[in-house]
Coordinates of C-alpha atoms in Angstrom, one line a residue:
X1 CA -47.4 2.4 -35.0
X2 CA -44.6 0.6 -37.2
X3 CA -44.9 -3.3 -37.7
X4 CA -40.7 -3.4 -38.5
X5 CA -37.7 -1.3 -38.2
X6 CA -36.3 0.0 -41.8
X7 CA -33.1 -1.7 -42.4
X8 CA -30.4 0.0 -42.3
X9 CA -27.4 0.0 -44.5
X10 CA -23.9 1.0 -44.5
X11 CA -22.1 3.1 -41.4
X12 CA -21.2 6.6 -41.3
X13 CA -17.9 6.4 -42.7
X14 CA -19.5 4.7 -45.6
X15 CA -22.4 7.6 -46.1
X16 CA -19.2 10.2 -45.9
X17 CA -17.3 7.9 -48.6
X18 CA -20.2 8.0 -50.6
X19 CA -21.0 11.8 -50.2
X20 CA -17.5 12.6 -51.4
X21 CA -17.7 10.1 -54.3
X22 CA -21.4 12.2 -55.4
X23 CA -19.3 15.6 -55.5
X24 CA -16.4 14.0 -57.6
X25 CA -18.9 12.5 -60.2
X26 CA -21.5 13.5 -62.7
X27 CA -22.6 16.9 -62.7
X28 CA -22.4 19.1 -66.3
X29 CA -19.3 17.4 -67.8
X30 CA -20.4 14.3 -67.9
X31 CA -24.6 15.0 -68.3
X32 CA -23.0 17.0 -71.7
X33 CA -21.2 13.6 -72.6
X34 CA -24.9 12.0 -72.2
X35 CA -26.0 14.6 -74.7
X36 CA -23.3 14.2 -76.9
X37 CA -24.2 10.3 -77.4
X38 CA -28.2 11.2 -77.3
X39 CA -27.6 13.3 -80.4
X40 CA -25.1 10.5 -82.4
X41 CA -27.7 7.7 -81.4
X42 CA -30.8 9.8 -82.5
X43 CA -28.7 10.8 -86.0
X44 CA -28.7 6.6 -86.6
X45 CA -32.2 6.2 -85.9
X46 CA -33.7 9.0 -87.8
X47 CA -31.1 8.2 -90.6
X48 CA -33.0 4.9 -90.5
X49 CA -36.4 6.0 -89.5
X50 CA -37.1 9.4 -91.8
X51 CA -37.4 7.7 -95.2
X52 CA -38.6 4.4 -93.9
X53 CA -41.9 4.9 -95.6
X54 CA -40.5 5.9 -99.4
X55 CA -37.8 2.7 -99.0
X56 CA -41.3 0.6 -98.7
X57 CA -43.1 2.2 -101.6
X58 CA -39.9 2.3 -103.6
X59 CA -37.6 -0.8 -102.8
X60 CA -40.3 -3.2 -101.1
X61 CA -42.9 -1.8 -104.0
X62 CA -45.8 -1.2 -101.3
X63 CA -48.4 0.8 -101.6
X64 CA -48.7 4.1 -99.7
X65 CA -51.6 2.5 -97.0
X66 CA -50.1 -0.4 -96.4
X67 CA -46.6 1.9 -95.8
X68 CA -48.0 4.3 -93.7
X69 CA -49.4 1.4 -91.7
X70 CA -45.9 -0.5 -91.3
X71 CA -44.0 2.7 -90.0
X72 CA -46.8 3.6 -87.6
X73 CA -46.2 0.4 -86.2
X74 CA -42.6 0.1 -86.6
X75 CA -42.3 3.6 -84.6
X76 CA -44.8 2.4 -82.1
X77 CA -43.0 -0.5 -81.6
X78 CA -39.7 1.6 -80.9
X79 CA -41.2 3.7 -78.4
X80 CA -43.5 0.4 -76.9
X81 CA -39.5 -0.8 -76.3
X82 CA -39.6 1.9 -74.0
X83 CA -41.3 0.5 -71.7
X84 CA -38.8 -2.4 -71.3
X85 CA -35.6 -0.7 -70.9
X86 CA -37.1 1.6 -68.3
X87 CA -38.8 -1.1 -66.1
X88 CA -34.7 -3.1 -66.4
X89 CA -33.8 -0.2 -65.3
X90 CA -35.1 0.9 -62.2
X91 CA -35.7 -2.8 -61.1
X92 CA -32.2 -4.6 -61.5
X93 CA -29.8 -3.7 -63.9
X94 CA -29.8 0.6 -63.1
X95 CA -29.3 3.5 -66.0
X96 CA -25.8 2.5 -66.9
X97 CA -25.9 -0.9 -67.7
X98 CA -29.4 -0.5 -69.6
X99 CA -27.9 1.9 -72.0
X100 CA -25.0 0.1 -72.9
X101 CA -26.9 -3.2 -73.2
X102 CA -29.5 -1.4 -75.6
X103 CA -27.1 0.8 -77.6
X104 CA -25.5 -2.9 -78.2
X105 CA -28.2 -3.6 -80.0
X106 CA -29.4 -1.1 -82.0
X107 CA -25.5 -1.1 -83.2
X108 CA -26.6 -5.0 -84.4
X109 CA -29.8 -3.9 -85.9
X110 CA -28.1 -1.2 -88.2
X111 CA -25.4 -3.7 -89.1
X112 CA -28.0 -6.5 -90.5
X113 CA -29.7 -3.5 -92.2
X114 CA -26.7 -2.3 -94.1
X115 CA -26.0 -5.6 -94.9
X116 CA -29.2 -7.1 -96.0
X117 CA -29.3 -3.5 -98.2
X118 CA -26.1 -4.0 -99.8
X119 CA -26.8 -7.5 -100.1
X120 CA -30.3 -8.3 -101.1
X121 CA -32.6 -5.1 -101.4
X122 CA -30.4 -2.6 -103.4
X123 CA -30.7 -4.2 -107.1
X124 CA -29.7 -3.0 -109.6
X125 CA -27.4 -0.7 -107.5
X126 CA -29.0 2.9 -107.2
X127 CA -32.8 1.7 -107.8
X128 CA -35.1 2.9 -105.0
X129 CA -34.5 6.6 -106.1
X130 CA -37.9 7.6 -107.8
X131 CA -37.0 6.8 -111.1
X132 CA -35.0 3.1 -111.4
X133 CA -37.4 0.4 -110.2
X134 CA -35.8 -2.2 -107.8
X135 CA -35.8 -6.0 -108.6
X136 CA -38.6 -7.9 -106.4
X137 CA -36.5 -8.5 -103.2
X138 CA -36.0 -12.0 -102.1
X139 CA -37.7 -13.6 -98.9
X140 CA -34.3 -14.0 -97.5
X141 CA -33.7 -10.4 -97.9
X142 CA -37.0 -9.6 -96.5
X143 CA -36.8 -11.3 -93.2
X144 CA -33.3 -9.6 -92.7
X145 CA -34.4 -6.8 -93.6
X146 CA -37.5 -7.0 -91.3
X147 CA -35.1 -8.4 -88.3
X148 CA -32.8 -5.8 -88.6
X149 CA -35.4 -2.7 -88.7
X150 CA -37.1 -4.6 -85.0
X151 CA -33.8 -4.9 -83.9
X152 CA -33.1 -1.2 -84.2
X153 CA -36.7 -0.3 -82.5
X154 CA -35.7 -2.5 -79.6
X155 CA -32.3 -1.1 -79.3
X156 CA -33.1 2.6 -79.9
X157 CA -36.7 2.5 -77.8
X158 CA -35.0 0.6 -74.8
X159 CA -32.0 3.3 -74.7
X160 CA -34.2 6.4 -74.6
X161 CA -36.0 6.8 -71.7
X162 CA -33.1 5.3 -69.5
X163 CA -30.7 8.1 -70.9
X164 CA -33.0 10.8 -70.1
X165 CA -33.5 9.8 -66.6
X166 CA -29.3 8.7 -66.3
X167 CA -29.0 12.2 -67.6
X168 CA -31.0 13.9 -64.8
X169 CA -29.1 11.5 -62.6
X170 CA -25.9 13.3 -62.8
X171 CA -27.6 16.2 -60.6
X172 CA -27.2 15.5 -56.9
X173 CA -30.4 16.4 -55.0
X174 CA -28.4 18.2 -52.2
X175 CA -27.3 20.7 -54.5
X176 CA -29.2 24.0 -54.5
X177 CA -29.0 24.3 -58.2
X178 CA -30.0 20.6 -58.6
X179 CA -33.4 21.6 -59.7
X180 CA -32.5 24.3 -62.2
X181 CA -30.3 21.6 -64.1
X182 CA -32.4 18.6 -64.1
X183 CA -35.1 21.4 -65.9
X184 CA -32.4 22.8 -68.6
X185 CA -30.8 19.1 -69.2
X186 CA -34.3 18.1 -70.4
X187 CA -34.8 20.8 -72.7
X188 CA -31.2 20.5 -73.6
X189 CA -32.2 16.8 -74.5
X190 CA -34.7 17.3 -76.9
X191 CA -32.4 20.2 -78.2
X192 CA -29.3 17.2 -78.8
X193 CA -32.5 14.5 -80.0
X194 CA -33.2 17.3 -82.9
X195 CA -29.9 18.6 -83.2
X196 CA -29.5 14.9 -84.4
X197 CA -32.0 14.3 -86.4
X198 CA -31.4 17.7 -88.6
X199 CA -28.3 15.5 -90.0
X200 CA -30.6 13.2 -90.9
X201 CA -33.3 14.6 -92.7
X202 CA -30.8 17.1 -94.3
X203 CA -28.0 14.9 -95.8
X204 CA -28.6 11.8 -95.2
X205 CA -32.0 11.6 -96.4
X206 CA -30.7 13.5 -100.1
X207 CA -28.2 10.8 -100.3
X208 CA -31.1 8.0 -99.4
X209 CA -33.3 9.4 -101.7
X210 CA -31.0 9.5 -104.6
X211 CA -30.7 5.6 -104.3
X212 CA -27.6 5.7 -101.7
X213 CA -29.5 3.5 -99.0
X214 CA -27.0 1.6 -98.5
X215 CA -24.5 4.2 -97.8
X216 CA -27.2 6.3 -95.3
X217 CA -27.3 2.7 -93.4
X218 CA -23.7 2.7 -93.5
X219 CA -23.6 6.5 -91.7
X220 CA -26.2 5.4 -89.5
X221 CA -24.5 2.7 -88.3
X222 CA -20.8 5.0 -87.7
X223 CA -22.7 7.1 -85.6
X224 CA -24.4 4.2 -83.5
X225 CA -20.7 3.0 -82.9
X226 CA -19.0 6.4 -82.1
X227 CA -22.3 7.2 -79.6
X228 CA -21.6 4.2 -77.8
X229 CA -17.8 4.5 -77.7
X230 CA -18.3 8.2 -76.2
X231 CA -20.8 6.8 -73.5
X232 CA -18.3 4.4 -72.1
X233 CA -15.8 6.9 -72.1
X234 CA -17.3 8.4 -69.1
X235 CA -17.8 5.2 -67.2
X236 CA -16.1 5.4 -64.5
X237 CA -16.9 9.4 -63.7
X238 CA -20.6 9.0 -64.2
X239 CA -22.9 9.7 -60.7
X240 CA -25.0 6.2 -60.4
X241 CA -28.4 5.6 -59.0
X242 CA -29.1 1.9 -57.4
X243 CA -31.8 0.4 -58.9
X244 CA -34.8 0.2 -56.4
X245 CA -36.3 -3.5 -57.0
X246 CA -39.4 -4.9 -59.4
X247 CA -42.1 -2.2 -58.8
X248 CA -44.6 -4.3 -60.1
X249 CA -45.1 -6.5 -56.9
X250 CA -45.1 -3.6 -54.7
X251 CA -48.1 -1.8 -56.6
X252 CA -49.7 -5.1 -56.9
X253 CA -49.3 -5.7 -53.4
X254 CA -50.9 -2.8 -52.7
X255 CA -54.2 -3.6 -54.4
X256 CA -54.4 -7.2 -52.9
X257 CA -54.2 -5.9 -49.3
X258 CA -56.8 -3.0 -50.2
X259 CA -58.9 -6.3 -51.8
X260 CA -58.1 -8.3 -48.7
X261 CA -59.9 -5.2 -46.6
X262 CA -62.6 -4.3 -48.7
X263 CA -64.9 -4.7 -45.8
X264 CA -62.7 -2.4 -44.0
X265 CA -63.0 1.7 -43.3
X266 CA -59.5 2.9 -44.2
X267 CA -58.0 4.9 -41.0
X268 CA -57.1 8.5 -40.9
X269 CA -53.9 9.8 -42.2
X270 CA -51.7 10.0 -39.0
X271 CA -53.2 6.1 -38.4
X272 CA -52.3 4.4 -41.3
X273 CA -48.6 2.3 -41.7
X274 CA -45.4 3.7 -42.4
X275 CA -42.4 2.5 -41.5
X276 CA -40.0 4.9 -38.2
X277 CA -37.4 7.3 -39.6
X278 CA -36.9 9.4 -42.5
X279 CA -36.1 6.6 -45.4
X280 CA -39.2 4.7 -46.8
X281 CA -39.1 0.9 -46.8
X282 CA -38.5 0.7 -50.4
X283 CA -34.7 1.2 -50.5
X284 CA -33.3 3.8 -52.2
X285 CA -36.7 5.6 -52.1
X286 CA -37.9 8.6 -50.2
X287 CA -41.3 8.4 -48.2
X288 CA -44.3 10.3 -49.7
X289 CA -46.8 11.8 -47.6
X290 CA -50.6 10.6 -47.9
X291 CA -52.7 12.2 -50.0
X292 CA -56.5 11.9 -50.7
X293 CA -56.8 10.7 -53.9
X294 CA -58.0 7.0 -54.3
X295 CA -58.9 6.6 -50.4
X296 CA -60.4 2.7 -51.2
X297 CA -56.2 1.9 -51.6
X298 CA -55.8 3.5 -47.7
X299 CA -57.4 0.2 -46.8
X300 CA -53.6 -1.2 -47.9
X301 CA -52.0 0.7 -45.2
X302 CA -54.8 0.3 -42.0
X303 CA -53.6 -2.0 -39.7
X304 CA -56.2 -4.7 -38.4
X305 CA -56.0 -7.1 -35.6
X306 CA -55.0 -9.6 -38.5
X307 CA -51.8 -7.4 -39.1
X308 CA -50.7 -8.0 -35.5
X309 CA -49.9 -11.5 -35.9
X310 CA -47.3 -10.9 -38.1
X311 CA -45.6 -9.4 -41.6
X312 CA -47.7 -9.7 -44.7
X313 CA -46.4 -7.3 -47.8
X314 CA -49.5 -8.8 -49.4
X315 CA -51.7 -7.4 -46.4
X316 CA -50.1 -4.2 -45.0
X317 CA -48.7 -2.1 -47.0
X318 CA -46.9 1.6 -45.9
X319 CA -48.4 4.8 -46.8
X320 CA -45.8 5.5 -49.3
X321 CA -45.9 2.3 -51.0
X322 CA -49.6 2.9 -51.4
X323 CA -48.6 6.7 -52.3
X324 CA -46.4 5.3 -55.2
X325 CA -49.3 3.4 -56.6
X326 CA -51.6 6.4 -56.5
X327 CA -49.1 8.2 -58.4
X328 CA -49.3 5.7 -61.0
X329 CA -52.8 5.8 -61.2
X330 CA -53.0 9.3 -61.2
X331 CA -50.7 10.1 -64.4
X332 CA -52.6 7.7 -66.4
X333 CA -55.1 9.7 -67.4
X334 CA -52.8 12.7 -68.0
X335 CA -51.0 10.3 -70.0
X336 CA -53.7 9.2 -72.2
X337 CA -54.7 12.5 -73.7
X338 CA -50.8 12.8 -74.8
X339 CA -51.8 9.9 -76.9
X340 CA -53.7 11.7 -79.9
X341 CA -50.7 14.8 -79.7
X342 CA -48.7 11.5 -80.8
X343 CA -51.1 11.0 -83.6
X344 CA -50.5 14.1 -84.8
X345 CA -46.6 13.6 -84.5
X346 CA -46.5 10.6 -86.4
X347 CA -47.9 12.2 -89.6
X348 CA -44.5 13.6 -89.9
X349 CA -42.9 10.3 -91.0
X350 CA -45.4 8.9 -93.2
X351 CA -48.9 10.7 -94.8
X352 CA -46.4 14.0 -94.2
X353 CA -44.0 12.6 -96.8
X354 CA -46.4 10.8 -99.2
X355 CA -47.9 14.2 -99.6
X356 CA -44.6 16.1 -99.9
X357 CA -43.4 13.2 -102.5
X358 CA -46.2 14.3 -105.0
X359 CA -45.6 17.9 -105.0
X360 CA -43.5 19.9 -107.4
X361 CA -39.5 20.0 -105.7
X362 CA -37.5 21.3 -108.1
X363 CA -35.1 23.8 -107.1
X364 CA -33.6 24.8 -110.8
X365 CA -32.0 20.8 -111.6
X366 CA -31.8 20.0 -107.5
X367 CA -34.8 17.8 -106.6
X368 CA -35.7 18.3 -102.8
X369 CA -36.3 15.1 -100.9
X370 CA -39.5 15.0 -99.5
X371 CA -38.6 13.7 -96.3
X372 CA -36.1 16.5 -95.5
X373 CA -38.8 18.8 -94.9
X374 CA -38.8 17.7 -91.7
X375 CA -35.8 20.0 -91.0
X376 CA -38.0 23.0 -91.0
X377 CA -39.8 20.8 -87.9
X378 CA -36.3 20.5 -86.4
X379 CA -35.3 24.2 -87.2
X380 CA -38.8 25.2 -85.3
X381 CA -37.8 23.0 -82.5
X382 CA -34.3 25.0 -82.0
X383 CA -35.5 28.3 -82.6
X384 CA -38.8 27.9 -80.5
X385 CA -36.6 26.1 -77.5
X386 CA -34.6 29.7 -77.7
X387 CA -37.9 31.9 -77.7
X388 CA -39.4 29.2 -75.0
X389 CA -36.2 29.9 -72.5
X390 CA -35.3 33.1 -73.1
X391 CA -38.5 35.0 -73.3
X392 CA -41.5 32.9 -72.5
X393 CA -39.8 31.7 -68.8
X394 CA -39.4 35.1 -67.8
X395 CA -42.3 36.9 -68.6
X396 CA -44.7 33.4 -67.5
X397 CA -42.6 34.0 -63.5
X398 CA -43.6 38.0 -64.1
X399 CA -47.0 37.0 -64.8
X400 CA -47.5 34.4 -62.1
X401 CA -44.7 33.7 -59.5
X402 CA -44.0 30.3 -60.7
X403 CA -39.9 30.2 -61.2
X404 CA -40.6 27.8 -63.7
X405 CA -42.5 30.4 -66.2
X406 CA -45.2 27.9 -67.4
X407 CA -46.1 25.0 -65.2
X408 CA -45.3 21.0 -67.3
X409 CA -49.0 20.8 -67.5
X410 CA -49.9 24.0 -68.9
X411 CA -46.7 23.8 -71.4
X412 CA -48.4 20.1 -72.6
X413 CA -52.0 22.0 -73.2
X414 CA -50.6 24.5 -75.3
X415 CA -48.8 21.5 -77.7
X416 CA -51.7 20.3 -78.0
X417 CA -53.5 23.1 -79.0
X418 CA -50.4 23.7 -81.5
X419 CA -50.8 20.4 -82.4
X420 CA -54.1 20.6 -83.8
X421 CA -53.3 24.1 -86.0
X422 CA -50.7 22.1 -87.4
X423 CA -53.5 19.4 -88.7
X424 CA -55.4 21.9 -90.2
X425 CA -52.5 23.8 -91.6
X426 CA -52.0 20.4 -93.5
X427 CA -55.5 20.2 -94.4
X428 CA -55.6 23.4 -96.1
X429 CA -52.2 22.7 -98.0
X430 CA -53.6 19.5 -99.4
X431 CA -56.8 21.3 -100.5
X432 CA -54.9 23.7 -102.6
X433 CA -52.1 20.8 -103.4
X434 CA -55.8 18.9 -104.9
X435 CA -56.7 22.1 -107.1
X436 CA -52.9 22.3 -108.6
X437 CA -52.9 18.7 -110.0
X438 CA -51.9 18.2 -113.6
X439 CA -54.2 15.7 -115.6
X440 CA -51.8 12.6 -116.8
X441 CA -49.5 13.3 -114.1
X442 CA -48.7 11.9 -110.2
X443 CA -47.2 15.4 -109.2
X444 CA -49.1 18.3 -108.3
X445 CA -47.7 21.9 -109.6
X446 CA -47.7 23.4 -106.1
X447 CA -44.9 23.9 -104.2
X448 CA -43.3 21.6 -101.4
X449 CA -43.0 24.8 -99.4
X450 CA -46.5 24.6 -98.8
X451 CA -45.7 22.4 -96.2
X452 CA -43.6 24.4 -94.2
X453 CA -46.4 26.2 -92.0
X454 CA -47.7 22.2 -90.8
X455 CA -44.0 21.2 -90.2
X456 CA -43.2 24.7 -88.3
X457 CA -46.3 24.4 -86.0
X458 CA -45.5 20.6 -85.0
X459 CA -42.1 21.7 -84.0
X460 CA -43.4 24.8 -82.2
X461 CA -46.1 22.1 -80.2
X462 CA -43.1 19.0 -79.3
X463 CA -41.1 22.2 -77.5
X464 CA -44.4 22.0 -75.1
X465 CA -45.4 18.9 -75.1
X466 CA -42.6 16.3 -75.4
X467 CA -40.2 18.4 -73.1
X468 CA -43.2 19.5 -70.6
X469 CA -43.9 15.4 -71.2
X470 CA -40.8 14.7 -69.8
X471 CA -40.1 16.7 -66.7
X472 CA -44.0 16.1 -65.6
X473 CA -43.3 12.2 -65.7
X474 CA -40.2 12.4 -64.5
X475 CA -40.6 14.9 -61.6
X476 CA -44.2 13.0 -60.7
X477 CA -42.7 9.6 -60.5
X478 CA -41.8 8.5 -57.4
X479 CA -37.7 7.6 -56.9
X480 CA -38.0 4.0 -57.2
X481 CA -39.8 4.1 -60.9
X482 CA -38.0 7.5 -62.7
X483 CA -37.3 5.6 -66.2
X484 CA -41.0 4.4 -66.0
X485 CA -41.8 7.7 -65.9
X486 CA -39.8 9.2 -68.5
X487 CA -41.0 5.7 -70.7
X488 CA -44.1 7.2 -70.5
X489 CA -43.4 9.8 -72.9
X490 CA -42.1 7.6 -75.4
X491 CA -44.9 5.1 -74.4
X492 CA -47.4 7.8 -75.4
X493 CA -45.4 8.2 -78.9
X494 CA -45.9 4.1 -79.5
X495 CA -49.7 4.3 -78.6
X496 CA -50.0 7.5 -80.7
X497 CA -48.3 5.5 -84.2
X498 CA -50.6 2.4 -83.4
X499 CA -53.9 4.8 -83.0
X500 CA -52.7 6.3 -86.2
X501 CA -52.2 3.0 -87.5
X502 CA -55.7 2.2 -87.0
X503 CA -57.3 5.5 -87.9
X504 CA -55.7 4.9 -91.7
X505 CA -57.3 1.3 -91.6
X506 CA -60.6 2.5 -90.2
X507 CA -61.0 5.2 -92.9
X508 CA -60.1 3.6 -95.8
X509 CA -62.2 0.4 -94.7
X510 CA -65.1 2.6 -94.6
X511 CA -64.1 5.3 -97.4
X512 CA -62.9 3.1 -99.9
X513 CA -66.6 0.9 -100.6
X514 CA -68.3 0.8 -103.8
X515 CA -65.9 1.6 -105.9
X516 CA -64.5 4.5 -104.3
X517 CA -60.4 5.0 -103.8
X518 CA -61.1 6.1 -100.5
X519 CA -59.3 9.1 -98.3
X520 CA -55.6 7.7 -98.7
X521 CA -55.6 5.8 -101.8
X522 CA -52.2 4.8 -103.8
X523 CA -52.8 7.6 -105.9
X524 CA -53.2 10.4 -104.0
X525 CA -54.6 13.1 -106.6
X526 CA -57.9 10.6 -106.4
X527 CA -58.2 10.3 -102.7
X528 CA -58.9 13.4 -100.3
X529 CA -55.7 13.0 -97.0
X530 CA -56.9 16.5 -96.0
X531 CA -60.3 14.9 -94.6
X532 CA -58.0 12.6 -92.9
X533 CA -56.5 15.6 -91.8
X534 CA -59.2 17.3 -90.5
X535 CA -60.7 14.3 -89.0
X536 CA -57.3 14.2 -86.3
X537 CA -57.6 18.3 -85.6
X538 CA -61.3 17.4 -84.0
X539 CA -60.5 14.5 -82.7
X540 CA -57.5 16.4 -81.1
X541 CA -60.2 19.8 -80.1
X542 CA -62.3 16.9 -78.3
X543 CA -59.0 15.8 -76.6
X544 CA -58.0 19.2 -75.2
X545 CA -61.4 19.4 -73.4
X546 CA -61.0 16.4 -71.7
X547 CA -57.4 17.4 -70.9
X548 CA -58.4 20.6 -69.5
X549 CA -60.6 18.7 -66.7
X550 CA -57.5 16.2 -66.2
X551 CA -55.3 18.1 -66.0
X552 CA -57.2 20.7 -62.8
X553 CA -58.1 17.2 -61.2
X554 CA -54.5 16.1 -60.8
X555 CA -52.5 16.8 -57.2
X556 CA -48.4 16.7 -57.3
X557 CA -46.8 14.1 -55.9
X558 CA -45.9 15.4 -52.1
X559 CA -42.5 14.0 -50.6
X560 CA -41.3 13.8 -47.4
X561 CA -39.0 16.6 -46.3
X562 CA -36.6 17.5 -43.4
X563 CA -35.7 21.0 -42.2
X564 CA -32.4 20.5 -44.0
X565 CA -34.9 19.7 -47.6
X566 CA -37.1 22.4 -46.9
X567 CA -33.8 25.0 -46.7
X568 CA -32.8 23.1 -49.9
X569 CA -36.2 24.1 -51.7
X570 CA -36.3 27.4 -50.3
X571 CA -32.3 27.6 -52.1
X572 CA -34.0 26.1 -54.9
X573 CA -36.7 28.4 -55.8
X574 CA -34.2 31.5 -55.1
X575 CA -31.6 30.0 -57.6
X576 CA -34.4 29.5 -60.2
X577 CA -35.9 32.6 -59.8
X578 CA -32.7 34.6 -60.4
X579 CA -31.8 32.3 -63.3

């Protein structure tokens, strides 16, 4: 039974024109342009972030714990801003405009940072190289610095989930190869991200570590400008998906309607309210079939006598609308379990760098910057991506019959376990580093290359965890909140950074009592950072147990399919099996 008919938009002639436009737009050519954009934007961002902890300690004279906390908070803000970008993209602006606006903000932030560094912070020239001390910065310079880095956080954070969704939008679901192309795109998306950061983590980091901070920031600015110009080149040929409106009222209506009918028994699946036809009442969103999860929300789609008097979306919702709210609730436990992994990931930008900075890093007359060790993480990502796609996926198909080799949830679980071993490796390295501390010297005589295993393990874990997250949250999110799905991956990194900052503060508050220097003091040779790494490994082990239960409980979204779509799904499965 339906209270109202869905609005019919456009004519057959208009549909034919739209179909022709879809054929002549998007595809791999323009998805590749977005991958290049992602690589250049990442180069620009990591040109700032990868050495930020050393900039804070050397140029702004902050101690290790404060610098690590500030970097964690800043990085958390970066990815928290992804939720803002996703909301604007899904609700009002669409992916294209959202990406353009946030890239402009990124360029502005990098321009301000370059200006502040040149005029206020790097004084005398070449300071901040680990030997030459910078003069105390003026409040104006420090203020512009913080404004600029948080503009960078806002710009890059809002750009990330939207560019991922926009890239996936370049593939038309009516094409049998679309499912395979989207899965491949997400893999290449993370690959492009790491290609961009490789330059930042090797070339740029060397110049910055040598005191050429302003040069490094100017190169990042140039990269961001080129990324924006290339992005605008594809404007006329991108494939666009219109925003579906603000999802917050839709989800809110479900909970309000269910609460207003708290004394009503939920109807059976066949009796729940849904509009007639193949289109849902949510403009641009496909119908979602009923699921048995969170049955109390079914009250929102249960028709009562009061609902017959008039149409009130705060009292009666469609099945698709209810299922959209259920999808959000079902994804939340999985998402929460990824936060501890993000705590592991964020150590690369803070404590790994501080640890490497007090290890033997000279190769002859060349001093290897501590932050450049993250190049091993990037190389690990690139190599593991190839191994996964060329070896593990075909092997998985033969063993379990899944065209993708491993499900997204299985890959995320594997990534969490590998990340846990990375923390164990980091702890073992720190134990060895402390054994080789030279009395009276800041640095240990242990080679910085002892850090290679922990960086390699983190890189391998990223391929399973973050690529799996991108595919999972984008695939399981309803059509009306696709960018929100992509942003959950970024938001996980955000909360991971905040949790890491909280852990550091708690650990120092507990361990730095009674004259004890604590686990992470200003002089790391007096601390026990190994215990902090083992603490994170223990939390990851506990998190993995919880994650397994959540993954077994989770049920996938069930979209409405007509006969044509069923045939298309079969073609997609056959295509994936052959690739």
